[in-house]
């Protein structure tokens, strides 16, 4: 929802937020943790030209809600449970209620792919998120989150599947013949985003201030969410900044059409560049153009390696120090660099040489 206040309050508002109206800058004006599973912050960005606040507000809101990855429990398994709507003697909740409680568990992690976890508790007592035995890379945001109430001395043991993804995943139909039950996954760590706009000035001197409110589930702070959403947007637009155009032929049933499309491959261009322009070329080639596996790409991105220039200034030893990086991953990078760019990485930092030589 966009709100525009009267111009008569503009001077008061600028004094209140305490920022200059000349250089473009942003500031967090309010931040609080309402609970372990609900964080809130309010940011401002100014000064913006007329219309820019709306463009930024709508775009960053979509990125915050749809482009940030989160971690969820996506499946539970127990061979002793016949179907989702059954009840178990000694457990107060039905199986369906237990699955709904597992859906609400908030996790913080940097894992890749799928991981297994488990719960094994003997009653009577309460089962909470603290009882989940998870991989070291997974952390429970709120260990007091309720799962089940055991009223008798029974063994409560289930296997869990944990995934990191983005967006929302509906449950797929499952007859649970193997005792496996899918769980609706809300991977989105950002729960809600609002933006509002304050206009000030007159005529050609009219400017805007963007107010952005972010609520998260506690797996990351609103500031971290804003940072990640911004980086994701930058990654999406970077190829357009460095694209060359190449004419290609598109054919339909009747006509042949010549069109110009972005040509994002630099393999043919790179060997022809002279030494004084080679560094610029390496900085214009981004790692998402290297045909890397998603796992290697994500590891490099989290290590703040975004371009080919960033990569060739690292040694094989440096890469192995990256979290979750393996020897096989280094070999994959070496093969791509050699095949497409005739570049190599030194084995250790001490032998690192200028990649331009």
Coordinates of N, CA and C in Angstrom, one line a residue, residues 230-246 261-266 269 281 283-290 297 301 306-307:
X230 N 18.7 -7.6 -2.5 CA 19.4 -6.6 -3.4 C 20.4 -7.3 -4.2
X231 N 21.2 -8.2 -3.6 CA 22.2 -8.9 -4.4 C 21.6 -9.8 -5.5
X232 N 20.5 -10.4 -5.1 CA 19.8 -11.3 -6.1 C 19.3 -10.5 -7.3
X233 N 18.8 -9.2 -7.0 CA 18.4 -8.4 -8.1 C 19.6 -8.0 -9.0
X234 N 20.7 -7.6 -8.3 CA 21.9 -7.3 -9.1 C 22.3 -8.4 -10.0
X235 N 22.3 -9.6 -9.5 CA 22.7 -10.8 -10.3 C 21.8 -10.9 -11.5
X236 N 20.5 -10.6 -11.4 CA 19.6 -10.8 -12.5 C 19.9 -9.8 -13.6
X237 N 20.4 -8.6 -13.2 CA 20.5 -7.5 -14.2 C 21.9 -7.4 -14.8
X238 N 22.9 -8.0 -14.1 CA 24.3 -7.8 -14.5 C 24.5 -8.3 -15.9
X239 N 24.0 -9.4 -16.4 CA 24.3 -9.8 -17.8 C 23.9 -8.7 -18.8
X240 N 22.8 -7.9 -18.6 CA 22.4 -6.9 -19.5 C 23.5 -5.8 -19.6
X241 N 24.3 -5.6 -18.6 CA 25.2 -4.5 -18.6 C 26.4 -4.8 -19.5
X242 N 26.7 -6.1 -19.7 CA 27.9 -6.5 -20.4 C 27.6 -7.4 -21.6
X243 N 26.4 -7.3 -22.1 CA 26.0 -8.2 -23.2 C 26.4 -7.5 -24.5
X244 N 26.9 -8.4 -25.5 CA 27.1 -7.9 -26.8 C 25.9 -8.5 -27.7
X245 N 25.7 -7.8 -28.8 CA 24.6 -8.2 -29.6 C 25.2 -9.0 -30.8
X246 N 24.4 -10.1 -31.2 CA 24.8 -10.9 -32.4 C 23.6 -11.2 -33.1
X261 N 20.1 -10.4 -30.6 CA 19.8 -10.9 -29.2 C 21.1 -10.7 -28.4
X262 N 21.0 -10.6 -27.1 CA 22.2 -10.5 -26.3 C 23.1 -11.7 -26.5
X263 N 24.4 -11.5 -26.7 CA 25.3 -12.6 -26.8 C 26.2 -12.6 -25.6
X264 N 26.0 -13.5 -24.7 CA 26.7 -13.5 -23.4 C 27.9 -14.4 -23.3
X265 N 28.3 -15.0 -24.4 CA 29.5 -15.9 -24.3 C 30.7 -15.1 -24.7
X266 N 31.7 -15.2 -23.9 CA 33.0 -14.4 -24.1 C 34.1 -15.3 -24.5
X269 N 35.9 -14.2 -27.6 CA 36.5 -12.8 -27.5 C 37.7 -12.8 -26.6
X281 N 38.1 -7.5 -19.2 CA 37.3 -8.6 -19.7 C 37.0 -9.6 -18.7
X283 N 36.7 -9.2 -15.5 CA 35.8 -8.6 -14.6 C 34.4 -8.5 -15.2
X284 N 34.2 -8.7 -16.5 CA 32.9 -8.6 -17.1 C 32.3 -10.0 -17.3
X285 N 33.1 -11.0 -17.0 CA 32.6 -12.4 -17.1 C 32.2 -12.9 -15.7
X286 N 30.9 -13.2 -15.5 CA 30.4 -13.6 -14.2 C 30.3 -15.1 -14.1
X287 N 30.4 -15.5 -12.8 CA 30.5 -17.0 -12.6 C 29.2 -17.7 -13.1
X288 N 28.1 -17.0 -13.2 CA 26.9 -17.7 -13.7 C 27.0 -18.0 -15.2
X289 N 28.0 -17.5 -15.9 CA 28.2 -17.8 -17.3 C 29.2 -18.9 -17.5
X290 N 29.7 -19.5 -16.4 CA 30.8 -20.5 -16.6 C 30.3 -22.0 -16.6
X297 N 28.4 -23.1 -7.9 CA 28.1 -21.7 -8.1 C 27.6 -21.1 -6.7
X301 N 29.4 -18.0 -4.8 CA 28.7 -16.8 -4.5 C 28.7 -16.4 -3.0
X306 N 32.3 -13.3 -7.6 CA 31.2 -13.1 -8.5 C 31.7 -13.1 -10.0
X307 N 32.9 -12.8 -10.2 CA 33.4 -12.7 -11.6 C 34.6 -13.6 -11.8

